[in-house]
Amino acid sequence: MRRGTNLPRMGGYNQMVVIDEIRRAPDGVSRVELAGLTGLSLQTISNICGRLLTDGVIVEGEKRSEGLGKPRTMLHLEPSAGYALGVHVDPVAMTIIVVDLDGEILEKRVVETPVGAENAIAAIVTTAEDLLDRSGILRSKVLGMGVAVPGPIDMDTGRVVRPPLLVGWDDVPLRDALGEALDMPVLLEKDVSAAMIAEMWQEVRLARGTAIFFYMGFGVAVAFAHGGELLAGSSRNAGEVGHLIVDGDGPLCSCGNRGCIGVSSSPMTFVDEAISRGILPETTVVAIPADVDRALTVLCAAAEGGDERAIDIIETSARRVAHGITILTDLVDADIVAFGGPCWSRLQGRFLPAVREELATRATLREMHPVEILGSTVGEHVGAVGAASLVLDDAFTPRPSGLLAGARRS
Ligand SMILES: [Zn+2]
């Protein structure tokens, strides 16, 4: 909980504290409750809410009575008071969305990721402009754009530094390039961190516990959070777990070892296995990530259809990943693990039960407390939703000075 202060000169900060509490109460919150939550006087709360109502940032909803007291009016955010763009750049596809203040997706488009950063930037700009035009949203109401990309990222300069899976991305000043082209504030985040942020908004159990998010896209990564705060590391690049060895006899990794968790759960490994076992024809094209992704869809459909070979490929990977998850949950004493990312919805039917089964026999800290294993709550667009929530979080996180430069609605 964030406590306010009754000092008049902190009005801007207090206002943000109030908005933040309203935003975190999906069923609405009354003025009296706000006073209790923030430590601000009822008079201060009434003044702030009056201003926010006049500005159209919040609205009054239903009246609710508790006990004998007079019914209290619930306050909600006005979803159309502001908007954010969210972009997820993945080796296979780029997802661009427009959300309102509630995080509701109003517009969405998925485009195949072009080769090279320049082409990708141009495609993001064109798509974002087009989605805003279609939605009819006033540009002045757009708070900014959040972009989720594979790491590593240089957060100080907003540069994407040679992500291994994005071909033609060599130290790209992505934040400034998009900010200049679109004339709006742009925030960058690692894909797995953005995904974790989105999942925590949707699944309250993740935000309460010591949580791990396992991201399954063209590559894998993990994010850690404790009590709703992401543990992002000194340069916000935490979570590069790809070379954790989970099976000494597993598939050969580019690092020279066998059975790293990344190669054990990568779409390319799934597809190679499917070809060698005759589920996919030897002529299957795997020239670019989108080809591999399409082949993965065929394999997953075969598994869903009951093909034992396909099921075995997915379950073997799940058991290897479960070994890694055991190490990670024991390492940070996690009590909840969520899986998600672009590949997840196709894999989960066979993957999730196998992970749960394997973990039940492994995690040592299960003696101390249960470890809950969940599938994604947000779904396959989690990267883009997380990217958009970066903007909303940044705009509404109370801090004594400064919000998103140039997009502040005081
Ligand atoms: Zn490796």
JSON list of C-alpha atoms and ligand atoms in Angstrom, two decimals, residues 242-245 253-263, ligand 1:
[
{"chain": "A", "resi": 242, "resn": "GLY", "atom": "CA", "xyz": [18.26, -20.54, -21.46]},
{"chain": "A", "resi": 243, "resn": "HIS", "atom": "CA", "xyz": [21.45, -22.48, -20.68]},
{"chain": "A", "resi": 244, "resn": "LEU", "atom": "CA", "xyz": [20.37, -24.03, -17.40]},
{"chain": "A", "resi": 245, "resn": "ILE", "atom": "CA", "xyz": [21.04, -27.74, -17.96]},
{"chain": "A", "resi": 253, "resn": "CYS", "atom": "CA", "xyz": [22.47, -26.73, -27.56]},
{"chain": "A", "resi": 254, "resn": "SER", "atom": "CA", "xyz": [24.33, -24.03, -29.49]},
{"chain": "A", "resi": 255, "resn": "CYS", "atom": "CA", "xyz": [26.49, -23.51, -26.36]},
{"chain": "A", "resi": 256, "resn": "GLY", "atom": "CA", "xyz": [27.97, -27.00, -26.80]},
{"chain": "A", "resi": 257, "resn": "ASN", "atom": "CA", "xyz": [26.16, -28.61, -23.86]},
{"chain": "A", "resi": 258, "resn": "ARG", "atom": "CA", "xyz": [23.26, -31.01, -23.96]},
{"chain": "A", "resi": 259, "resn": "GLY", "atom": "CA", "xyz": [19.82, -30.51, -22.47]},
{"chain": "A", "resi": 260, "resn": "CYS", "atom": "CA", "xyz": [19.82, -26.77, -21.70]},
{"chain": "A", "resi": 261, "resn": "ILE", "atom": "CA", "xyz": [16.30, -25.65, -20.78]},
{"chain": "A", "resi": 262, "resn": "GLY", "atom": "CA", "xyz": [16.13, -23.30, -23.78]},
{"chain": "A", "resi": 263, "resn": "VAL", "atom": "CA", "xyz": [16.90, -25.92, -26.42]},
{"chain": "B", "resi": 1, "resn": "ZN", "atom": "ZN", "xyz": [23.07, -24.13, -23.85]}
]
